[in-house]
Amino acid sequence: MTEKKIGAFICRCGGNISDYVDVEQVRKEIAREDNVTVAGINMFSCSDASQEDMIANIRENGLDGIVIASCSPKLHLNTFRAMAERAGLNPYQYIQVNIREQCSWAHTHNKDAATRKAVSLVREGVAKAKLSEPLTPIELTAQPSVMVIGAGLAGMRAALALGEMGVTVYLVEAAPEPGGSIKGRKSLFPDNSSGHELVESLLERIRANGNIVLYTSAEILEKTGSVGNFTIRIQVDGKNETTLSVGAVIVSTGSGSYRPTDGEFGFGLSCVLTLNQYIDMLDSSTDTFLLNGRKIRNIAYIYCVGSRRTGKEGNRYCSRYCCSAAVHTAVRTHEVDPSIGQFHFYRDIRTYGAYEELYHEALKKGSVFLKYGLKDPPQVTEVSGSGLRIRAKDLLTGAETVELETDLVVLVTGMVPGENSQLIDILKLPVGKEGFFNEIHPKLRPVETVMDGIYIAGACQGPKTLSESVVSGMAAVAKSASLVLTGKVNLDPFVARVLTEKCTGCGECISSCPYGAISMKETPDGTVVEITESLCKGEGACVAICNEEALEIKGYGHNMIKAMIEALGG
Amino acid sequence: MIRVNGEFRQRARLDKNFNAGQCFNCGTCTALCPVGMAILPRQLFRYVLLGAEEKIVEYSDSIYSCLLCRMCEENCPEGVLIAENIRALRRYLVEDVYHI
Amino acid sequence: MESAVTLADMGFDVALVEKEASIGGKMILLSKVFPTLDCSSCISTPKMAAVANHPRITLFTYSNVKSVKRDAHGFRVRVVSRNSYVDPQKCTGCSQCETVCTVARPDQFNDGMIARRAIYIPFPQSVPKKAVIEKKGLSPCSQACPAGIRAHGIVSLARAGKFREAAKRHLEDSPFPAALSCLCYAPCENRCTKGKTKKGAPIPIKGVSSLMANGYYGSNDQVAIKTAPDAPEKRVAVMDAGPAGLSAAYHLALNGYEVTVFTKDSAPGGILAEGVPEAGLSRELVAREIDNVIGAGVIIDTDTSMTPEEAGRRGFAAALAPVPWNPDLVMDPVVKDGIVTYPELVDRPYLLAHAIGWGRRAAVMVQALVEKRNSEDALVLVPALKREKIPAKDPHYTVATKLSEENVQEAVSGCLDCGVCSECRQCVEVCPGGAIDLAMKPSTCEIDTDSVVLATGFRLFDPARKPLLGYSRYPNVITAMQMDRLLAPTRPYNALLRPSDGKIPGNIAFVLCTGSRDVNAGNPRCSRICCMYSIKQAQLIMGALPISEVTIYYIDIRAFGKGYDEFFQQAEGMGTHFVKGKVVRVEEVKDQNLRVHFEDMEGKGGLRQANHDLVVLSVGAISNPGIVKVLGDDRVEQDELSYIREVDGTVEPGRTSVDGIFVAGAASGPKDIPDSVVHAGAASAQAASYLIRTGALK
């Protein structure tokens, strides 16, 4: 091991550190450490002036390792890595020691002890710097193509956006025709657009775009590879197989619809329909709108069927789109036949944002809204010969019992996760507790999954309205485009490494890896394991499990950790 | 118990001037009413919308207690013309119930 | 931020312009966010850091877009960086300046609940973490002073009890603090805005100066202001020892010149030499003041005659000679044939400030002459008042008030801080990086770009527009933003206090739909965020104050997103009371508690009242359309509520009515954070697609 020449800089942080830690003392003690060539103090390490000073120091003294004892790495890790790089050092040989949040700010009333702790922490950092190695980010080339699975409106729009950017897109749809759940719809909220027309116009643009290939009646069979280089085998029409190479995958498989159980609010009786079934009925009606040949007098809508349930039945979550869909349907119904009385039994009306205007319109067009509580839901019974009867406690009329004779009961049901067990298995898609696909973080990374390069969009991530699905599809486009347009993927170098001389090939580590990054390899010297760096996240379970200490994370080697612990304690 | 009757409004010729269908049950009007009757005016209008004829007759006193001060109307977030609606109800009572 | 980072990650160069001094929007000010109760700062600061460090993003903070004009190549955007008076390259965000600033302002990042200083770093996690100074030009009193003394600075220092610093500050502008406080006709007090208010009296600036000067001379602690001459050619001769001449000498000495003042008289001072007893200025005091001039390094030769020619022969680089001031002429220092002549008072001692000003201007001209520089910039510091502003007779604007250490605070506490920054310069002195430059000018930048993304967000409804709810009348009715600040980690007080008396509240009410779903408030739509943020705040309050009662008064509870309804249930489980019945009126009762009026629809029915000790108004979102007018001819279409319209909301999210201009986030309609972030992603995809299709180079 070559003799390292390390520079250690203690930051005053304008008093934030130096008021509580004797930085001069720390500097003196660190200067005495082996391999510390330069030990200095900065007022503000992050300031441009201090950075330039440190760079000059590095160059003049030929330093090959640098430790800065200052604030949390969350603030300036990248700043100082960039500074190290400007000075000609490998950025990963810059070591940050946090003596602010983890020392001076935590021990404001004991300068002696805080100083001693700071000295220990910096020693630990120096020990780490001594054993640090130059690392380079893992750079992979990315295929300039994306697979979009699911050609509903979100998937179609996403495919089109990518195609228009010059990216090759494979749009894969399981059904015989694209368009998803809205393709047959005559009038979608909020602006009454025709689902059929929307699908057709997008399809026209997709066909005109030479970059997009559409596969229908297609099934995903297998996926191998990782971000930037996925190899996916699909089967079309049950017979023709194709293998496609893509850099990223967008999953936009949509959702299903809740099916009420028999007897749930009268489901199973004739004239009790789900909202989707009723909309089908509206869509297929021609001149006169009749139910079983008769004019409709009243329609009753019951909201939150199968949604917002706390018990074992139904789903816990709110399905977001249904209130808006239901009130819009009521407006449509009124346009078709203004004489129909429409009564809505709801728990909360969730026509959020601009959808509130749909609610106003429904009210204006004569719909009456009654509120029921979860504990006392409406009862639907059949009245022989004349239709259905609903009995409910209207919380808006002092919980008075109301009884309504109606020809039709519409159960406003929500979205449920689609049937995708095979796809989930093949792509290792993370699934949340409700069964929808899981994003990494709803605010920071709403369309990304823990499988790098695989994005989720639309209702498969959670119930959404149509425009929200398209928005989420476009957000997935933005993320996947940044991968394929730059043609490169840069991954942090902190991945696992096998010390092959110690590896016995027992394979215990393979099952510990949630990302499938470890596999067996035959070598002339015996069987050992090998790491697929592009899949490894540097999580470390394999490191812990290995009895032989044959695995370590780059940048956090065993020797280094041991040296750090010794330096801390000593 | 109320037997919901969707045709009541039309039958009572209350559908044109009566825009209380716009109400989304916030309670602003009742809370501001200086007369302070629990039934005025939101609950009352609900009875009309549900077609509960007997209730409307039962509360005819309340219908006439309204001062038409418009405190409610000025603050109604849905723009329900409450005073006009009360007057429409009074017309209904006079012509269709009491036949005066 | 999301749009910028996403586009930059795709390989595009991005300029991000933010009008505040830090990025982060409203999110960085929040406590925790629903439905996960993540700490808001913890999840936004990494994004802020990503923006600041991204190699393709250029960040303009504290800047406004003045115009966006389409040209042959794309758009030309004019960005004006507001004048911060702090050099961001040198500022390290150490906050020392904030601790010494003498002017307090309501803190806009804490919704006015506490004060910040005129120089401030917006909040601890600011990106960039640099100070800015709020400065609205020069306060009227400072503008009025003919000597260029920053009267506001003196007052603000006195207000802070810093009399020694005030004296020091005065001495940077003039050597005669005591004389001025006796003689000056106080044009500063005449211009004082406080004096122009109904029943208002001006701040007694002269009285403050008097107290300051006497205190200074009374103490043995004298400010050392002597500067050694720094160059042999900087030798100047002044032909007279009147107040203007002494002032010129003083200012030249402060700037490193070796000055000799020649006077035929046996004592220096000109019309002040014998003192002015009727104004309370003794000869001894005058001598003491002249010591300031001598202390700066000026040599005074009494009983000596001198002419400019003789001075030249003796090797002086420049000479200054007085001309008696004539009230019928417009007079100012003038350079002629290498000699600077200046007006000097021969009577009218009340015009002392003018004399000092003339001397100061003469000094600047001498410097320009000797150093061969342009004197225009420096002359700005000392205004040359027009002739009509120099009163020929003493207008007696003020009767000097006798102030003492006890009553001076009260006397100056009414100062309105008209120009905000008072130029007391405490920050300049304390800044370890020398980053503050009060003479800084704003800068303008023209950016040529191919596309524009509008991500200007929304504003919150001002509940003063619903007077029945009592906001701004009753101190314990606050907005939800103020409540979020009270709960945030960087909260203004260390506990959850109510404004009127600092009591910890035990019974809190939330009024939902304040300014939303309300045609009378001008917003018939739902704002989407208020139900959820109120439920969030309810949970946080119950966590912080376990025995408190929280009641939410609602029309509908809109918990529609992923995990939102579960979050609502969680609040119910914690004991939050949900009451259907919008609160229409709030009135104040005993102890400044509040009584709310609502219809208790689901309870006993009818009109009901309830008492609470704190009422939080869950204010809704309104549009923030100010940016539209800078788009000029490319004005994007707006909807009825002035949000930026997406021309096809279903299939073309983020696209406006103008090609190349896109909209991201709440600028097109209120959204919560997850929806804003996703929408920003969509807008970025639209922008990227546009840029690639139109062949704009990456």
mmCIF file of C-alpha atoms in Angstrom, chain C residues 387-632:
data_model
loop_
_atom_site.group_PDB
_atom_site.id
_atom_site.type_symbol
_atom_site.label_atom_id
_atom_site.label_comp_id
_atom_site.label_asym_id
_atom_site.label_seq_id
_atom_site.Cartn_x
_atom_site.Cartn_y
_atom_site.Cartn_z
ATOM 1 C CA ARG C 387 -31.243 76.035 -5.036
ATOM 2 C CA GLU C 388 -34.885 76.235 -4.153
ATOM 3 C CA LYS C 389 -34.334 73.621 -1.517
ATOM 4 C CA ILE C 390 -31.800 75.683 0.406
ATOM 5 C CA PRO C 391 -33.900 77.926 2.629
ATOM 6 C CA ALA C 392 -32.650 81.490 2.823
ATOM 7 C CA LYS C 393 -34.130 81.809 6.275
ATOM 8 C CA ASP C 394 -34.126 79.229 9.021
ATOM 9 C CA PRO C 395 -37.458 77.438 8.599
ATOM 10 C CA HIS C 396 -37.296 76.087 12.154
ATOM 11 C CA TYR C 397 -38.596 72.682 11.187
ATOM 12 C CA THR C 398 -37.877 71.368 14.563
ATOM 13 C CA VAL C 399 -37.385 72.262 18.148
ATOM 14 C CA ALA C 400 -34.619 69.996 19.309
ATOM 15 C CA THR C 401 -36.078 67.580 21.757
ATOM 16 C CA LYS C 402 -34.124 66.877 24.881
ATOM 17 C CA LEU C 403 -33.886 63.157 24.973
ATOM 18 C CA SER C 404 -32.319 60.922 27.560
ATOM 19 C CA GLU C 405 -31.295 57.296 27.530
ATOM 20 C CA GLU C 406 -34.614 56.492 29.206
ATOM 21 C CA ASN C 407 -37.017 58.108 26.777
ATOM 22 C CA VAL C 408 -35.084 57.865 23.536
ATOM 23 C CA GLN C 409 -36.326 54.345 22.765
ATOM 24 C CA GLU C 410 -39.922 55.432 22.922
ATOM 25 C CA ALA C 411 -39.162 58.477 20.811
ATOM 26 C CA VAL C 412 -37.636 56.463 17.984
ATOM 27 C CA SER C 413 -39.795 53.382 18.193
ATOM 28 C CA GLY C 414 -42.271 54.927 15.792
ATOM 29 C CA CYS C 415 -39.823 55.002 12.919
ATOM 30 C CA LEU C 416 -41.534 53.466 9.911
ATOM 31 C CA ASP C 417 -38.332 52.247 8.250
ATOM 32 C CA CYS C 418 -39.484 53.772 4.982
ATOM 33 C CA GLY C 419 -36.580 52.588 2.877
ATOM 34 C CA VAL C 420 -36.382 49.383 4.920
ATOM 35 C CA CYS C 421 -32.596 49.051 5.032
ATOM 36 C CA SER C 422 -31.388 52.064 6.998
ATOM 37 C CA GLU C 423 -27.788 51.909 5.789
ATOM 38 C CA CYS C 424 -26.544 51.651 9.351
ATOM 39 C CA ARG C 425 -23.856 49.416 7.822
ATOM 40 C CA GLN C 426 -23.585 47.092 10.806
ATOM 41 C CA CYS C 427 -23.859 44.186 8.408
ATOM 42 C CA VAL C 428 -21.074 45.584 6.238
ATOM 43 C CA GLU C 429 -18.766 45.727 9.241
ATOM 44 C CA VAL C 430 -19.520 42.318 10.609
ATOM 45 C CA CYS C 431 -19.546 40.329 7.357
ATOM 46 C CA PRO C 432 -16.499 38.058 7.429
ATOM 47 C CA GLY C 433 -16.564 37.683 3.682
ATOM 48 C CA GLY C 434 -16.881 41.357 2.821
ATOM 49 C CA ALA C 435 -19.889 40.394 0.733
ATOM 50 C CA ILE C 436 -22.116 43.423 1.269
ATOM 51 C CA ASP C 437 -22.093 46.281 -1.191
ATOM 52 C CA LEU C 438 -24.726 48.924 -0.620
ATOM 53 C CA ALA C 439 -23.831 50.584 -3.886
ATOM 54 C CA MET C 440 -24.570 47.441 -5.872
ATOM 55 C CA LYS C 441 -26.730 47.758 -8.951
ATOM 56 C CA PRO C 442 -29.297 45.224 -10.141
ATOM 57 C CA SER C 443 -28.249 43.192 -13.121
ATOM 58 C CA THR C 444 -30.152 42.176 -16.177
ATOM 59 C CA CYS C 445 -29.648 39.067 -18.195
ATOM 60 C CA GLU C 446 -31.014 38.249 -21.617
ATOM 61 C CA ILE C 447 -31.493 34.568 -22.177
ATOM 62 C CA ASP C 448 -32.062 33.022 -25.572
ATOM 63 C CA THR C 449 -34.134 29.936 -25.156
ATOM 64 C CA ASP C 450 -36.158 27.508 -27.192
ATOM 65 C CA SER C 451 -38.985 26.905 -24.788
ATOM 66 C CA VAL C 452 -40.461 28.208 -21.591
ATOM 67 C CA VAL C 453 -42.085 26.324 -18.717
ATOM 68 C CA LEU C 454 -44.363 28.293 -16.407
ATOM 69 C CA ALA C 455 -44.295 26.780 -12.938
ATOM 70 C CA THR C 456 -45.402 29.770 -10.929
ATOM 71 C CA GLY C 457 -47.713 27.869 -8.605
ATOM 72 C CA PHE C 458 -50.676 29.346 -6.791
ATOM 73 C CA ARG C 459 -51.529 31.807 -4.064
ATOM 74 C CA LEU C 460 -53.554 31.236 -0.965
ATOM 75 C CA PHE C 461 -56.951 32.809 -0.561
ATOM 76 C CA ASP C 462 -56.871 35.830 1.747
ATOM 77 C CA PRO C 463 -59.509 35.149 4.374
ATOM 78 C CA ALA C 464 -59.880 38.841 5.148
ATOM 79 C CA ARG C 465 -62.236 38.674 2.165
ATOM 80 C CA LYS C 466 -64.688 36.717 4.287
ATOM 81 C CA PRO C 467 -65.174 39.226 7.101
ATOM 82 C CA LEU C 468 -67.645 37.048 8.986
ATOM 83 C CA LEU C 469 -64.809 34.684 9.805
ATOM 84 C CA GLY C 470 -62.973 37.300 11.825
ATOM 85 C CA TYR C 471 -59.525 36.970 10.313
ATOM 86 C CA SER C 472 -57.400 40.097 10.893
ATOM 87 C CA ARG C 473 -59.886 41.235 13.509
ATOM 88 C CA TYR C 474 -59.429 38.493 16.044
ATOM 89 C CA PRO C 475 -55.835 37.488 16.772
ATOM 90 C CA ASN C 476 -56.672 33.860 17.427
ATOM 91 C CA VAL C 477 -58.111 33.258 13.986
ATOM 92 C CA ILE C 478 -55.209 32.155 11.843
ATOM 93 C CA THR C 479 -54.755 30.643 8.412
ATOM 94 C CA ALA C 480 -53.704 27.080 7.823
ATOM 95 C CA MET C 481 -50.373 28.279 6.436
ATOM 96 C CA GLN C 482 -49.675 30.021 9.713
ATOM 97 C CA MET C 483 -50.635 26.842 11.526
ATOM 98 C CA ASP C 484 -48.310 24.811 9.335
ATOM 99 C CA ARG C 485 -45.525 27.224 10.194
ATOM 100 C CA LEU C 486 -46.293 26.838 13.880
ATOM 101 C CA LEU C 487 -45.869 23.102 13.457
ATOM 102 C CA ALA C 488 -42.823 23.166 11.188
ATOM 103 C CA PRO C 489 -39.347 22.249 12.392
ATOM 104 C CA THR C 490 -38.186 25.799 11.676
ATOM 105 C CA ARG C 491 -41.176 27.167 13.535
ATOM 106 C CA PRO C 492 -41.205 30.745 14.818
ATOM 107 C CA TYR C 493 -41.872 29.827 18.447
ATOM 108 C CA ASN C 494 -40.625 26.803 20.251
ATOM 109 C CA ALA C 495 -44.103 25.529 20.952
ATOM 110 C CA LEU C 496 -47.538 25.645 19.431
ATOM 111 C CA LEU C 497 -48.783 28.960 20.793
ATOM 112 C CA ARG C 498 -51.773 31.033 20.034
ATOM 113 C CA PRO C 499 -51.093 34.613 18.922
ATOM 114 C CA SER C 500 -53.039 36.675 21.434
ATOM 115 C CA ASP C 501 -51.471 35.535 24.663
ATOM 116 C CA GLY C 502 -49.028 32.732 23.891
ATOM 117 C CA LYS C 503 -51.298 30.205 25.576
ATOM 118 C CA ILE C 504 -50.988 26.654 24.335
ATOM 119 C CA PRO C 505 -54.355 25.940 22.722
ATOM 120 C CA GLY C 506 -56.467 23.062 23.923
ATOM 121 C CA ASN C 507 -59.464 23.238 21.650
ATOM 122 C CA ILE C 508 -58.806 23.957 18.007
ATOM 123 C CA ALA C 509 -61.285 24.323 15.166
ATOM 124 C CA PHE C 510 -60.621 23.978 11.446
ATOM 125 C CA VAL C 511 -62.947 25.753 9.043
ATOM 126 C CA LEU C 512 -62.832 23.957 5.695
ATOM 127 C CA CYS C 513 -63.738 25.472 2.346
ATOM 128 C CA THR C 514 -62.595 28.979 3.271
ATOM 129 C CA GLY C 515 -62.588 30.636 -0.118
ATOM 130 C CA SER C 516 -63.398 27.473 -2.062
ATOM 131 C CA ARG C 517 -66.676 26.001 -3.325
ATOM 132 C CA ASP C 518 -68.012 29.498 -2.809
ATOM 133 C CA VAL C 519 -69.336 31.782 -5.525
ATOM 134 C CA ASN C 520 -69.253 34.700 -3.105
ATOM 135 C CA ALA C 521 -65.524 34.245 -2.681
ATOM 136 C CA GLY C 522 -65.123 34.163 -6.440
ATOM 137 C CA ASN C 523 -64.091 30.509 -6.494
ATOM 138 C CA PRO C 524 -66.754 27.899 -7.195
ATOM 139 C CA ARG C 525 -64.195 25.126 -7.489
ATOM 140 C CA CYS C 526 -62.703 22.881 -4.878
ATOM 141 C CA SER C 527 -59.057 23.594 -3.990
ATOM 142 C CA ARG C 528 -58.147 19.899 -3.547
ATOM 143 C CA ILE C 529 -55.627 20.317 -0.789
ATOM 144 C CA CYS C 530 -57.477 21.771 2.167
ATOM 145 C CA CYS C 531 -59.308 18.686 3.487
ATOM 146 C CA MET C 532 -56.086 16.736 3.478
ATOM 147 C CA TYR C 533 -53.847 19.375 4.943
ATOM 148 C CA SER C 534 -56.346 20.047 7.689
ATOM 149 C CA ILE C 535 -56.487 16.376 8.566
ATOM 150 C CA LYS C 536 -52.686 16.356 8.557
ATOM 151 C CA GLN C 537 -52.475 19.351 10.841
ATOM 152 C CA ALA C 538 -55.081 17.802 13.125
ATOM 153 C CA GLN C 539 -52.941 14.707 13.482
ATOM 154 C CA LEU C 540 -49.788 16.741 14.120
ATOM 155 C CA ILE C 541 -51.550 18.868 16.718
ATOM 156 C CA MET C 542 -52.890 15.837 18.510
ATOM 157 C CA GLY C 543 -49.421 14.372 18.460
ATOM 158 C CA ALA C 544 -47.862 17.532 19.852
ATOM 159 C CA LEU C 545 -50.629 18.296 22.342
ATOM 160 C CA PRO C 546 -52.095 14.938 23.320
ATOM 161 C CA ILE C 547 -54.906 16.303 25.458
ATOM 162 C CA SER C 548 -56.112 18.818 22.919
ATOM 163 C CA GLU C 549 -59.426 18.607 21.102
ATOM 164 C CA VAL C 550 -59.465 19.184 17.383
ATOM 165 C CA THR C 551 -62.657 19.687 15.411
ATOM 166 C CA ILE C 552 -62.896 19.890 11.655
ATOM 167 C CA TYR C 553 -66.044 21.555 10.251
ATOM 168 C CA TYR C 554 -66.668 20.403 6.702
ATOM 169 C CA ILE C 555 -69.049 20.134 3.785
ATOM 170 C CA ASP C 556 -67.456 17.002 2.286
ATOM 171 C CA ILE C 557 -64.200 15.340 3.262
ATOM 172 C CA ARG C 558 -62.174 14.957 0.101
ATOM 173 C CA ALA C 559 -59.563 12.369 0.844
ATOM 174 C CA PHE C 560 -59.319 10.935 -2.632
ATOM 175 C CA GLY C 561 -55.699 10.056 -3.349
ATOM 176 C CA LYS C 562 -53.533 7.030 -2.689
ATOM 177 C CA GLY C 563 -53.513 6.459 1.034
ATOM 178 C CA TYR C 564 -55.620 9.537 1.680
ATOM 179 C CA ASP C 565 -58.818 7.925 2.911
ATOM 180 C CA GLU C 566 -56.782 5.736 5.247
ATOM 181 C CA PHE C 567 -55.149 8.918 6.540
ATOM 182 C CA PHE C 568 -58.609 10.356 7.184
ATOM 183 C CA GLN C 569 -59.599 7.238 9.077
ATOM 184 C CA GLN C 570 -56.411 7.493 11.077
ATOM 185 C CA ALA C 571 -57.364 10.992 12.186
ATOM 186 C CA GLU C 572 -60.809 9.766 13.189
ATOM 187 C CA GLY C 573 -59.136 7.019 15.126
ATOM 188 C CA MET C 574 -56.954 9.551 16.914
ATOM 189 C CA GLY C 575 -60.061 11.316 18.121
ATOM 190 C CA THR C 576 -60.391 14.201 15.698
ATOM 191 C CA HIS C 577 -64.008 15.368 15.630
ATOM 192 C CA PHE C 578 -65.499 15.749 12.186
ATOM 193 C CA VAL C 579 -68.618 17.906 12.094
ATOM 194 C CA LYS C 580 -70.682 18.376 8.961
ATOM 195 C CA GLY C 581 -71.672 21.990 8.888
ATOM 196 C CA LYS C 582 -69.680 24.821 7.432
ATOM 197 C CA VAL C 583 -68.634 27.488 9.913
ATOM 198 C CA VAL C 584 -70.146 30.715 8.687
ATOM 199 C CA ARG C 585 -69.359 33.101 11.472
ATOM 200 C CA VAL C 586 -66.650 33.427 14.085
ATOM 201 C CA GLU C 587 -66.952 35.837 16.965
ATOM 202 C CA GLU C 588 -64.674 36.625 19.830
ATOM 203 C CA VAL C 589 -65.716 35.860 23.382
ATOM 204 C CA LYS C 590 -64.015 36.134 26.758
ATOM 205 C CA ASP C 591 -60.219 35.769 26.945
ATOM 206 C CA GLN C 592 -60.092 36.235 23.195
ATOM 207 C CA ASN C 593 -61.467 32.757 22.693
ATOM 208 C CA LEU C 594 -63.699 32.204 19.747
ATOM 209 C CA ARG C 595 -67.208 31.026 19.148
ATOM 210 C CA VAL C 596 -68.088 29.432 15.824
ATOM 211 C CA HIS C 597 -71.568 29.279 14.336
ATOM 212 C CA PHE C 598 -72.662 26.386 12.162
ATOM 213 C CA GLU C 599 -75.631 24.163 11.423
ATOM 214 C CA ASP C 600 -75.203 20.910 13.276
ATOM 215 C CA MET C 601 -76.791 18.829 10.547
ATOM 216 C CA GLU C 602 -75.815 15.381 11.684
ATOM 217 C CA GLY C 603 -76.065 16.074 15.374
ATOM 218 C CA LYS C 604 -78.878 17.785 17.168
ATOM 219 C CA GLY C 605 -79.789 19.845 14.129
ATOM 220 C CA GLY C 606 -80.263 23.565 13.763
ATOM 221 C CA LEU C 607 -78.010 26.462 14.552
ATOM 222 C CA ARG C 608 -75.300 25.578 16.996
ATOM 223 C CA GLN C 609 -72.327 27.370 18.514
ATOM 224 C CA ALA C 610 -69.108 25.972 19.821
ATOM 225 C CA ASN C 611 -66.277 27.584 21.699
ATOM 226 C CA HIS C 612 -62.667 27.137 20.729
ATOM 227 C CA ASP C 613 -59.458 28.820 21.750
ATOM 228 C CA LEU C 614 -57.937 28.810 18.292
ATOM 229 C CA VAL C 615 -59.606 28.784 14.881
ATOM 230 C CA VAL C 616 -57.692 27.739 11.785
ATOM 231 C CA LEU C 617 -59.119 28.814 8.435
ATOM 232 C CA SER C 618 -58.383 26.172 5.817
ATOM 233 C CA VAL C 619 -57.820 28.592 3.002
ATOM 234 C CA GLY C 620 -58.079 27.458 -0.572
ATOM 235 C CA ALA C 621 -55.961 28.085 -3.605
ATOM 236 C CA ILE C 622 -56.344 30.961 -6.015
ATOM 237 C CA SER C 623 -54.443 31.482 -9.218
ATOM 238 C CA ASN C 624 -51.130 33.297 -9.458
ATOM 239 C CA PRO C 625 -51.358 34.769 -12.935
ATOM 240 C CA GLY C 626 -48.874 37.644 -12.638
ATOM 241 C CA ILE C 627 -46.449 35.960 -15.025
ATOM 242 C CA VAL C 628 -48.880 36.060 -17.932
ATOM 243 C CA LYS C 629 -48.451 39.744 -18.625
ATOM 244 C CA VAL C 630 -44.711 39.432 -19.210
ATOM 245 C CA LEU C 631 -45.448 37.107 -22.092
ATOM 246 C CA GLY C 632 -46.521 40.096 -24.148
#
